[in-house]
Amino acid sequence: MFDLNSLNPQQRAAVIHRQGPLLLLAGAGSGKTRVITCRIVYLLDQGVPPEQILAVTFTNKAAKEMRERVQEMVGAKAAKGMTIATFHSLGVRILKANIDRLGFKKNFSIYASGDQQRLIRDLLRDIGAKNSSADADQVLWRISSAKNHLISAEQYLPNDHDPISSLVATIYPRYQRSLKAFNAVDFDDLLMFTVQLLEQHPDLLEHYTERFQYQMVDEYQDTNPVQYRLLKLLASNHSNLCVVGDDDQSIYAFRGADVANILDFEKDFPGTKVIKLEQNYRSTGNILAAANAVIKNNSKRKEKALWTASGDGAKLEYLLCADGEDEARQVMERIHIEKYRHNLKYGDFAILYRTNSQSRAFEEQLRYENIPYVLIGGQQFFDRKEIKDVVAYLKVIQNPTDEVNLLRILNYPKRGIGEGSIDRIIRHSAEIKRSLWTVLQHVELVPEMNDRTAAACREFVELIQRYQKRFKQPLRLLETLREMLTELKLADEIYRQEKDPLVAQRRVANQEELLNSMSIYLDRTPYPDLAGFLDRISLFDDEINGKNDKESKLALDAVTLMSLHSSKGLEFPVVFLAGMEEGFLPHKKSINETFDIDEERRLCYVGITRAQQQLILLGAQQRRKYGKLEQREPSRFVSEIPESVLEKAAEKQVDVSPEEEAVSASNFFNNISQMFGD
């Protein structure tokens, strides 16, 4: 048995609470995982049968870690029988035993996304609709959203002003009938059908409420409507529901999470005991003061204030940089200085930003400085498909005999040159021992080539030759690249292929960021040309070790780059929070479209509370957009931080010792030597 005295008073009160609903408002770094684990152990120690304990998490990893920690404390035998699972795995358990009541056989299949997409395309074709990838993905995304809001196929109502919703209203019932005919369910059905079972069969509801007498839910602020409904049903007979979460860290509305679930918990479960876990074991006092000051400006939240017994620590810093490249350079300079000054490892530093496209400048500068880094939550900038597609065009324009890249773009975006035709072109090239480019220039000589495909090949050749001439004008490189992207309509192709509109927007933004990379190359190069730009990209195109899962990446001694969404749950001694500007944080969509500044402020709060010892905020006076500089405005969140805990660049200059200058200079000259040879 663990020692209750090892817990602080609030943690101890949460652990020993036995009867009735319990809301644990667990601030960042307050030890919530330990509290949940200790609560399970306490219940077992008090004689509660393990079969009556249910703990629900959002990831298999979290469930596995919680189960292992309980077993370490009480032993595997004592813990046997308890249920620690994700929402969806809990749904599978209930459906495996009872889905026959919904007209399915118990050996049902679970359709993965690929199976779902194929079925949707077949149904679109059956009704004579366009069955493009974009339409199928849009329909599937809408159906998923409906299920997560407990809207069945029969209940779904189309919007007269939205053609996709009309398509969904037609396809959704057919999709559900087809799944049932195949004795299959999709991922969203696992929860929606579980709720239906419990609502339609009182005996099942009674069985599971009796079975799970004590329920605990982690990250409750991230629950969506169907998850909320499932938990409410399972706790309906006894209300022994303990939920742990932090409304100030609710940042997944785009996935369907509803912060109202935690804000209204006391209304939904009368008699709720509320315990606030406000003592922070992660960050210094000044960092917490900044976090508290920012988040208190949200009107709809549970009042709480983080505090620490570890002292104030260093003040936060705010650096207003000239532009995005200066921002990246200043971060590199500070990494060198802080690493030397405080004997830190590269793995002690994290660079956080609102959107993944912001990583480009930092990736380039880290590689230039020869600093190891890992990118979490996305591919490295020049490894992203949408970037490789554009670069492939540029490489073929520069060198048409580059057959790997030629084949990549020959039918991208689709121009009517199918796989069969490409195969004939390749075979003819091998037979006559001429390059693919030569064959394409005389495509009429390829056997069995139809007129339509031959015309598409000639148009492709003409396109490449036209841009070969345009890119020979050094002063128009940026303008020509912009014209090429417009003519190719790559953005339209991304929107057609990507089912999630938000992901499509990010991918298009990445291509726009490539224009900024070209603009910077032009500013820094006295005699620019396309070959030089491609050489610059090649220097940044080496592989970085550790491109595996998040945990293996974080185990490396390397600077971490990640978005604010990816950073939740992590902590670093030194954090750089970049892009503190209107349009980035808060994001322009929240300002112009959704008007949800509260969630953007919560993102900022999450970013601030990732820092353990030092937090440096950065912004730019101007940034490049489509290669052109535009003025930027500092984020409103910076002004919400008290001056007593924040030092601005104008007020403080970083004192650099001669030794630190020597380290920085040595690093610079070593990099120059590596780039040009010793």
XYZ file of C-alpha atoms in Angstrom:
678
model
C 0.000 0.000 0.000
C 1.307 3.460 -0.863
C 1.758 6.154 1.765
C -1.122 8.650 1.746
C 1.192 11.143 3.412
C 3.229 11.289 0.186
C 0.329 13.180 -1.399
C -0.555 16.830 -0.916
C -3.874 17.552 0.897
C -5.907 17.978 -2.293
C -4.469 14.857 -3.902
C -5.160 12.892 -0.724
C -8.791 14.106 -0.596
C -9.268 13.009 -4.221
C -7.827 9.560 -3.555
C -9.975 8.734 -0.491
C -13.288 10.045 -1.881
C -15.584 6.988 -2.139
C -19.201 7.838 -2.944
C -20.804 10.198 -5.456
C -19.540 12.205 -8.432
C -16.092 13.761 -8.174
C -14.647 16.475 -10.402
C -10.877 16.840 -10.212
C -9.802 20.087 -11.806
C -6.199 19.155 -12.406
C -4.022 22.039 -13.560
C -0.971 21.508 -15.753
C 1.823 19.648 -13.967
C -0.291 18.886 -10.879
C 0.287 15.123 -10.816
C -3.118 13.970 -12.048
C -1.925 10.604 -13.406
C -0.475 9.758 -10.013
C -3.763 10.699 -8.353
C -5.810 8.411 -10.631
C -3.399 5.530 -10.081
C -3.362 6.017 -6.313
C -7.148 6.259 -6.267
C -7.443 2.853 -7.968
C -4.942 1.369 -5.512
C -6.836 2.892 -2.563
C -10.132 1.406 -3.755
C -8.527 -2.029 -4.078
C -7.022 -1.660 -0.605
C -10.469 -0.776 0.770
C -11.835 -4.086 -0.483
C -13.473 -2.966 -3.732
C -13.400 -5.952 -6.137
C -11.191 -5.147 -9.164
C -14.065 -6.142 -11.480
C -16.021 -3.101 -10.248
C -13.303 -0.630 -11.269
C -13.366 1.057 -14.678
C -10.756 3.582 -15.818
C -11.119 5.186 -19.245
C -8.328 6.949 -21.147
C -7.936 8.370 -24.649
C -4.925 6.363 -25.836
C -3.798 2.754 -25.582
C -0.432 3.981 -24.341
C -2.020 5.846 -21.417
C -4.164 2.821 -20.551
C -1.141 0.512 -20.644
C 0.956 2.801 -18.442
C -1.853 3.181 -15.884
C -2.394 -0.580 -15.739
C 1.329 -1.234 -15.261
C 1.634 1.374 -12.494
C -1.286 -0.159 -10.575
C 0.189 -3.635 -10.953
C 3.556 -2.413 -9.667
C 1.867 -1.043 -6.543
C -0.502 -3.923 -5.711
C 0.739 -6.866 -7.759
C -0.731 -8.428 -10.896
C -2.973 -10.838 -8.945
C -4.695 -8.122 -6.920
C -5.261 -5.996 -10.027
C -6.622 -8.817 -12.174
C -10.160 -8.160 -13.371
C -10.182 -4.359 -13.382
C -10.945 -2.630 -16.679
C -8.518 0.048 -17.846
C -9.263 0.834 -21.471
C -9.799 3.483 -24.110
C -13.340 4.548 -24.970
C -13.299 2.544 -28.183
C -11.841 -0.642 -26.698
C -14.527 -0.464 -23.992
C -17.117 -0.198 -26.764
C -15.662 -3.261 -28.495
C -15.959 -5.311 -25.271
C -19.606 -4.385 -24.805
C -20.502 -4.929 -28.473
C -18.709 -8.286 -28.709
C -21.029 -9.580 -26.000
C -24.273 -7.917 -27.075
C -24.270 -6.647 -30.677
C -26.655 -9.450 -31.718
C -29.404 -7.339 -30.117
C -28.825 -4.796 -32.886
C -29.150 -7.432 -35.611
C -25.429 -8.117 -36.105
C -23.545 -11.366 -35.588
C -21.057 -11.324 -32.725
C -18.110 -11.989 -35.043
C -18.488 -8.551 -36.672
C -15.649 -6.854 -38.529
C -14.374 -3.346 -37.840
C -13.843 -1.376 -41.047
C -10.649 0.655 -41.238
C -10.538 3.950 -43.129
C -9.511 2.301 -46.411
C -12.486 -0.086 -46.270
C -14.818 2.817 -45.481
C -13.543 4.895 -48.399
C -13.960 2.036 -50.870
C -17.528 1.436 -49.683
C -18.420 5.136 -49.917
C -17.010 5.347 -53.455
C -19.044 2.316 -54.514
C -22.199 3.898 -53.106
C -21.483 7.207 -54.833
C -21.053 5.384 -58.120
C -24.308 3.461 -57.567
C -26.332 6.691 -57.321
C -24.565 8.255 -60.295
C -22.706 10.853 -58.223
C -19.081 11.858 -58.633
C -17.012 9.321 -56.714
C -13.803 11.308 -56.538
C -11.535 10.900 -53.536
C -12.425 14.387 -52.350
C -16.192 13.756 -52.418
C -15.849 10.356 -50.758
C -13.635 11.780 -48.021
C -15.973 14.721 -47.412
C -18.986 12.409 -47.120
C -17.132 10.086 -44.769
C -15.938 12.986 -42.608
C -19.505 14.306 -42.293
C -20.848 10.849 -41.388
C -18.178 10.473 -38.714
C -19.044 13.867 -37.254
C -22.746 12.955 -37.200
C -22.074 9.708 -35.351
C -19.920 11.472 -32.766
C -22.905 13.753 -32.147
C -25.256 10.726 -31.917
C -27.061 11.645 -35.132
C -28.194 8.443 -36.821
C -28.743 7.992 -40.565
C -32.493 8.407 -40.058
C -32.022 11.626 -38.070
C -29.556 13.307 -40.425
C -31.053 16.385 -42.098
C -29.482 18.033 -45.157
C -28.784 21.737 -45.450
C -30.365 23.204 -48.580
C -27.398 25.557 -48.993
C -24.803 22.793 -48.658
C -24.636 20.269 -51.547
C -22.325 17.936 -49.624
C -24.855 17.603 -46.803
C -27.522 16.606 -49.346
C -25.156 13.944 -50.635
C -24.531 12.742 -47.078
C -28.290 12.492 -46.436
C -28.522 10.133 -49.419
C -25.384 8.073 -48.773
C -25.462 7.771 -44.947
C -28.487 5.369 -44.785
C -27.110 3.287 -47.671
C -23.717 3.172 -45.982
C -25.204 1.876 -42.723
C -27.294 -0.735 -44.533
C -24.225 -1.928 -46.436
C -22.165 -2.203 -43.258
C -24.889 -4.289 -41.660
C -25.124 -6.515 -44.733
C -21.364 -7.144 -44.447
C -21.702 -7.669 -40.653
C -19.289 -4.784 -40.163
C -19.088 -1.586 -38.127
C -16.795 1.393 -38.427
C -14.736 3.037 -35.695
C -17.439 5.570 -34.818
C -20.102 2.856 -34.568
C -18.201 1.325 -31.657
C -19.426 4.125 -29.401
C -22.700 5.071 -31.076
C -23.924 1.452 -31.078
C -22.804 0.962 -27.471
C -24.907 3.954 -26.452
C -27.854 2.607 -28.465
C -27.571 -0.778 -26.747
C -27.586 0.719 -23.265
C -30.447 3.099 -24.061
C -32.653 0.500 -25.750
C -32.053 -2.415 -23.358
C -32.561 -1.552 -19.668
C -31.293 -4.954 -18.544
C -27.929 -4.303 -20.220
C -27.719 -0.869 -18.681
C -28.393 -2.325 -15.241
C -25.778 -5.036 -15.804
C -22.990 -2.615 -16.722
C -23.837 -0.021 -14.077
C -23.682 -2.811 -11.488
C -20.483 -4.169 -13.007
C -18.659 -0.817 -13.031
C -19.381 0.623 -9.586
C -16.358 2.939 -9.626
C -15.480 4.842 -12.772
C -12.578 7.157 -13.509
C -12.023 9.168 -16.687
C -8.799 10.916 -17.654
C -8.651 14.075 -19.842
C -12.386 14.623 -19.446
C -12.164 18.042 -21.115
C -11.471 16.245 -24.408
C -14.681 14.188 -24.469
C -17.165 14.579 -27.319
C -20.979 14.166 -27.180
C -21.073 10.388 -27.696
C -18.365 9.771 -25.084
C -20.183 12.031 -22.646
C -23.454 10.159 -23.196
C -21.772 6.773 -22.654
C -20.263 7.856 -19.343
C -23.547 9.352 -18.147
C -25.333 6.059 -18.870
C -22.727 3.923 -17.093
C -22.923 6.136 -13.990
C -26.715 6.488 -13.999
C -27.419 4.126 -11.075
C -24.717 5.138 -8.604
C -22.980 8.319 -9.870
C -19.608 7.071 -8.642
C -17.984 8.848 -11.546
C -14.639 10.541 -11.026
C -13.517 12.703 -13.929
C -10.111 14.329 -14.149
C -9.407 17.202 -16.488
C -8.561 20.828 -17.026
C -10.904 23.062 -18.972
C -7.955 25.429 -19.472
C -6.290 22.737 -21.591
C -9.261 21.938 -23.825
C -7.659 22.430 -27.251
C -9.253 19.774 -29.469
C -12.540 21.339 -30.575
C -11.540 20.583 -34.181
C -11.766 16.871 -33.271
C -15.223 17.293 -31.769
C -14.235 17.794 -28.113
C -16.767 19.877 -26.175
C -15.374 21.888 -23.262
C -18.954 22.277 -21.954
C -18.790 18.659 -20.754
C -16.380 19.601 -17.976
C -17.765 23.104 -17.406
C -21.290 21.721 -16.836
C -20.306 18.591 -14.926
C -21.790 19.817 -11.644
C -25.122 20.526 -13.351
C -25.181 17.103 -14.999
C -24.251 15.292 -11.780
C -25.882 16.976 -8.760
C -23.976 16.637 -5.531
C -20.591 16.700 -7.234
C -17.572 17.179 -4.995
C -15.031 19.477 -6.655
C -11.351 19.295 -5.795
C -8.808 21.577 -7.425
C -5.290 20.301 -7.962
C -3.452 23.603 -8.244
C 0.011 22.831 -6.870
C 2.328 22.561 -9.839
C 5.405 20.327 -9.762
C 6.747 21.337 -13.167
C 7.297 25.067 -13.644
C 8.746 28.060 -11.812
C 6.596 30.697 -10.133
C 7.081 33.315 -12.846
C 6.031 30.885 -15.584
C 2.908 29.980 -13.618
C 2.123 33.648 -12.939
C 2.215 34.304 -16.680
C 0.010 31.283 -17.405
C -2.520 32.302 -14.748
C -2.619 35.893 -16.023
C -3.306 34.829 -19.606
C -5.945 32.173 -18.948
C -7.980 34.261 -16.503
C -9.108 36.356 -19.493
C -11.294 33.476 -20.657
C -14.805 34.118 -19.414
C -16.115 30.525 -19.461
C -13.795 28.534 -17.203
C -13.447 27.007 -13.765
C -11.575 29.406 -11.517
C -8.201 28.087 -10.401
C -4.637 29.338 -10.138
C -1.489 27.248 -10.365
C 1.208 27.741 -7.766
C 4.521 26.169 -6.861
C 6.714 25.786 -3.820
C 9.890 25.830 -5.921
C 10.423 29.617 -6.152
C 9.978 32.323 -8.777
C 12.827 31.363 -11.107
C 13.912 33.453 -14.092
C 11.605 35.984 -15.678
C 10.041 35.250 -19.038
C 11.552 37.006 -22.037
C 9.903 38.485 -25.105
C 12.040 39.032 -28.205
C 10.578 41.087 -31.043
C 12.548 40.014 -34.107
C 12.938 41.699 -37.476
C 11.383 38.834 -39.448
C 10.911 35.071 -39.436
C 14.532 34.356 -40.339
C 15.787 36.638 -37.574
C 13.440 34.806 -35.191
C 15.074 31.480 -36.112
C 18.596 32.928 -35.807
C 17.881 34.355 -32.364
C 16.581 30.994 -31.179
C 19.785 29.312 -32.390
C 21.917 31.914 -30.605
C 20.057 31.381 -27.359
C 20.345 27.602 -27.629
C 24.134 27.898 -27.942
C 24.361 30.316 -25.009
C 21.965 28.539 -22.628
C 23.455 25.130 -23.398
C 26.929 26.377 -22.492
C 25.857 28.564 -19.583
C 23.696 25.984 -17.772
C 25.327 22.764 -19.010
C 22.136 21.691 -20.794
C 21.593 19.052 -23.466
C 19.989 19.728 -26.836
C 17.095 17.575 -25.653
C 16.341 20.175 -22.966
C 15.140 22.680 -25.608
C 11.782 22.821 -27.396
C 10.533 25.183 -30.092
C 6.740 25.416 -30.132
C 4.513 27.066 -32.741
C 0.845 27.265 -33.730
C 1.023 25.798 -37.255
C 3.361 23.186 -38.721
C 4.299 25.456 -41.636
C 6.187 27.645 -39.130
C 8.789 24.923 -38.683
C 10.513 25.638 -42.015
C 12.733 28.556 -40.902
C 13.773 26.725 -37.727
C 14.556 23.505 -39.612
C 16.756 25.365 -42.086
C 18.624 27.232 -39.361
C 19.080 24.133 -37.172
C 20.578 22.261 -40.105
C 22.788 25.208 -40.996
C 24.010 25.367 -37.388
C 24.499 21.572 -37.348
C 22.214 21.224 -34.315
C 20.400 17.871 -34.069
C 16.619 18.131 -33.926
C 13.467 16.053 -34.123
C 10.117 17.117 -35.506
C 7.041 15.862 -33.650
C 3.573 15.723 -35.140
C 4.568 16.042 -38.777
C 7.207 15.331 -41.372
C 10.239 17.486 -41.771
C 9.431 20.378 -44.057
C 11.267 19.212 -47.171
C 10.047 15.615 -46.683
C 6.366 16.563 -46.920
C 4.623 15.256 -50.004
C 3.241 18.614 -51.049
C 6.763 20.085 -50.926
C 8.366 17.145 -52.730
C 5.780 17.482 -55.499
C 6.738 21.103 -56.173
C 10.457 20.382 -55.862
C 10.045 17.479 -58.312
C 8.703 19.921 -60.916
C 11.632 22.261 -60.302
C 14.154 19.413 -60.592
C 12.664 18.213 -63.883
C 12.650 21.779 -65.241
C 16.316 22.014 -64.276
C 17.144 18.494 -65.476
C 14.506 16.692 -67.613
C 16.552 13.469 -67.521
C 15.826 13.138 -63.777
C 13.507 10.189 -64.343
C 12.560 9.551 -60.722
C 11.069 13.023 -60.412
C 9.749 12.947 -63.972
C 7.641 9.888 -63.193
C 6.467 11.519 -59.948
C 4.918 14.485 -61.774
C 4.013 13.038 -65.180
C 0.411 12.498 -64.100
C 0.284 14.774 -61.050
C -2.042 16.553 -60.947
C -4.000 14.075 -63.063
C -3.762 14.966 -66.746
C -5.005 11.736 -68.353
C -1.743 9.768 -68.499
C -2.700 6.507 -66.802
C -0.490 3.755 -65.388
C -0.861 1.649 -68.541
C 0.316 4.489 -70.756
C 3.246 5.254 -68.436
C 4.229 1.580 -68.548
C 4.223 1.667 -72.373
C 6.368 4.823 -72.327
C 8.878 3.176 -69.958
C 9.067 -0.030 -72.051
C 9.525 1.928 -75.287
C 12.288 3.964 -73.614
C 14.105 0.769 -72.654
C 13.695 -0.767 -76.113
C 15.102 2.206 -78.040
C 17.606 3.060 -75.293
C 16.523 6.674 -75.039
C 15.561 8.736 -71.989
C 11.934 9.069 -70.931
C 12.133 12.776 -71.715
C 13.187 12.018 -75.291
C 10.353 9.519 -75.655
C 7.835 12.056 -74.360
C 9.047 14.588 -76.931
C 8.189 12.040 -79.647
C 5.303 10.298 -77.923
C 3.515 9.603 -81.209
C 6.143 6.890 -81.862
C 5.176 4.900 -78.759
C 3.212 1.779 -79.797
C -0.480 1.565 -78.829
C -0.573 5.145 -77.540
C -4.027 6.658 -78.019
C -4.477 10.198 -79.301
C -5.876 11.581 -76.030
C -2.929 10.378 -73.943
C -0.437 11.502 -76.608
C -1.970 14.993 -76.489
C -1.656 15.053 -72.681
C 2.024 14.076 -72.957
C 2.678 16.836 -75.487
C 1.015 19.377 -73.185
C 3.243 18.196 -70.338
C 6.379 18.575 -72.463
C 5.278 22.061 -73.546
C 4.681 23.022 -69.901
C 8.178 21.950 -68.837
C 9.856 23.647 -71.795
C 7.941 26.875 -71.184
C 9.060 27.028 -67.562
C 12.634 26.122 -68.511
C 12.737 29.419 -70.366
C 11.011 31.376 -67.595
C 13.260 30.100 -64.826
C 16.337 31.275 -66.750
C 15.434 34.843 -65.719
C 17.070 35.244 -62.259
C 15.102 38.350 -61.323
C 11.800 36.541 -61.919
C 12.487 33.275 -60.052
C 10.003 33.975 -57.279
C 7.347 35.310 -59.622
C 7.797 32.318 -61.929
C 7.473 29.833 -59.068
C 4.273 31.569 -57.965
C 2.917 31.440 -61.542
C 3.776 27.761 -61.826
C 1.914 26.865 -58.624
C -1.113 28.771 -59.879
C -1.072 27.143 -63.311
C -0.609 23.611 -61.969
C -3.494 24.113 -59.503
C -1.717 21.974 -56.923
C -3.788 23.554 -54.155
C -6.985 22.397 -55.870
C -5.548 18.895 -56.113
C -4.717 18.880 -52.404
C -8.272 19.942 -51.504
C -9.633 17.200 -53.782
C -7.489 14.480 -52.229
C -7.520 15.462 -48.544
C -10.657 14.458 -46.617
C -10.012 16.846 -43.730
C -10.265 20.500 -44.863
C -8.017 21.622 -41.994
C -5.261 19.238 -43.083
C -5.656 20.447 -46.666
C -5.249 24.059 -45.522
C -2.028 23.162 -43.691
C -0.617 21.383 -46.748
C -1.402 24.337 -49.005
C 0.199 26.651 -46.426
C 3.348 24.528 -46.624
C 3.557 25.096 -50.376
C 3.154 28.810 -49.768
C 6.023 28.582 -47.285
C 8.235 27.241 -50.089
C 7.753 30.615 -51.799
C 9.153 32.224 -48.662
C 12.158 29.890 -48.803
C 12.775 30.987 -52.404
C 12.421 34.653 -51.396
C 15.027 34.258 -48.651
C 17.400 32.503 -51.064
C 17.089 35.456 -53.456
C 17.777 37.976 -50.686
C 20.919 36.144 -49.564
C 22.398 35.179 -52.939
C 24.191 37.693 -55.205
C 23.842 35.548 -58.352
C 20.722 33.426 -57.903
C 19.467 30.759 -60.273
C 17.184 27.718 -60.097
C 20.120 25.302 -59.752
C 21.394 27.220 -56.729
C 17.985 27.112 -55.061
C 17.763 23.350 -55.631
C 21.279 22.916 -54.240
C 20.194 24.815 -51.133
C 17.220 22.485 -50.710
C 19.457 19.440 -51.155
C 21.604 20.604 -48.250
C 18.458 20.517 -46.134
C 17.267 17.183 -47.505
C 19.405 14.783 -45.465
C 17.685 12.224 -43.270
C 17.508 12.753 -39.510
C 17.766 9.697 -37.279
C 14.880 8.774 -35.055
C 11.923 9.307 -37.384
C 9.828 6.828 -35.486
C 7.238 7.304 -32.830
C 6.960 10.318 -30.561
C 8.588 8.599 -27.578
C 11.703 7.438 -29.438
C 12.175 10.900 -30.900
C 11.954 12.579 -27.517
C 14.538 10.130 -26.148
C 17.175 11.573 -28.495
C 19.504 14.388 -27.438
C 18.045 16.797 -29.959
C 16.075 20.023 -30.006
C 12.342 19.302 -30.274
C 10.150 21.116 -32.791
C 6.407 20.686 -32.467
C 3.050 22.375 -32.716
C 1.240 23.499 -29.584
C -1.363 20.784 -30.112
C 1.351 18.109 -30.141
C 3.069 19.498 -27.051
C 0.234 18.798 -24.601
C 1.383 16.530 -21.768
C 5.100 17.196 -22.335
C 7.628 19.387 -20.518
C 11.055 20.862 -21.255
C 13.570 22.898 -19.217
C 13.723 25.635 -21.898
C 10.840 26.475 -24.226
C 10.783 28.907 -27.151
C 7.206 29.915 -27.975
C 7.502 31.287 -31.517
C 5.142 33.345 -33.640
C 3.492 35.308 -30.828
C 1.568 37.430 -33.315
C -1.995 38.134 -34.332
C -2.780 35.695 -37.130
C -0.580 32.941 -35.686
C -1.577 32.916 -32.014
C -4.452 33.662 -31.992
C -4.781 32.026 -35.385
C -6.363 34.073 -38.155
C -9.256 31.587 -38.441
C -10.233 32.172 -34.830
C -10.209 35.932 -35.450
C -11.944 36.045 -38.833
C -14.111 32.917 -38.959
C -14.770 30.978 -35.756
C -14.410 33.843 -33.265
C -13.175 31.266 -30.745
C -10.407 33.252 -29.092
C -10.907 31.237 -25.882
C -9.481 28.063 -27.420
C -6.525 29.989 -28.844
C -5.865 31.388 -25.372
C -5.983 27.848 -23.990
C -3.392 26.858 -26.614
C -1.177 29.689 -25.419
C -1.670 28.502 -21.826
C -0.647 24.979 -22.818
C 2.484 26.344 -24.500
C 3.481 28.441 -21.480
C 3.026 25.551 -19.045
C 5.328 23.243 -21.050
C 8.319 25.226 -19.713
C 10.005 24.080 -16.516
C 12.759 26.672 -15.990
C 12.854 29.203 -18.798
C 10.321 30.512 -21.324
C 11.227 32.765 -24.238
C 8.442 34.278 -26.347
C 9.237 35.453 -29.865
C 7.468 37.445 -32.525
C 8.364 39.174 -35.781
C 7.809 42.740 -36.932
C 7.241 41.467 -40.450
C 7.009 38.102 -42.193
C 6.988 36.839 -45.720
C 3.710 35.798 -47.280
C 3.883 34.373 -50.794
C 7.447 35.684 -50.796
C 6.508 39.279 -49.931
C 7.088 40.973 -46.579
C 4.036 42.087 -44.618
C 3.802 43.859 -41.259
C 2.815 41.842 -38.174
C 1.095 42.792 -34.952
C 2.157 41.346 -31.568
C -0.200 38.779 -30.073
C -2.758 40.114 -27.639
C -1.650 37.323 -25.290
C 1.752 38.967 -24.777
C 0.069 42.074 -23.387
C -1.874 39.904 -20.928
C 1.350 38.802 -19.195
C 2.256 41.065 -16.230
C 5.308 43.266 -16.715
C 6.563 42.067 -13.334
C 7.342 38.613 -14.755
C 8.209 39.540 -18.365
C 11.326 41.197 -19.728
C 11.305 42.553 -23.254
C 14.276 42.764 -25.588
C 14.454 46.542 -25.247
C 14.747 46.201 -21.477
C 17.235 43.350 -21.378
C 20.246 42.468 -23.483
C 21.659 38.999 -23.080
C 25.152 39.334 -21.629
C 27.469 37.003 -23.474
C 30.804 36.119 -21.928
C 33.970 35.850 -24.059
C 33.855 32.060 -23.571
C 30.287 31.917 -24.902
C 31.245 34.096 -27.864
C 34.076 31.702 -28.590
C 31.736 28.695 -28.501
C 29.289 30.393 -30.886
C 32.076 31.475 -33.265
C 33.643 28.010 -33.201
C 30.296 26.450 -34.028
C 29.825 28.864 -36.935
C 33.241 28.196 -38.493
C 32.877 24.437 -38.026
C 29.632 24.587 -39.993
C 31.263 26.639 -42.762
C 34.070 24.065 -42.962
C 31.589 21.215 -43.218
C 29.630 22.945 -45.972
C 32.630 23.870 -48.158
C 35.198 21.288 -47.156
C 38.191 21.596 -44.837
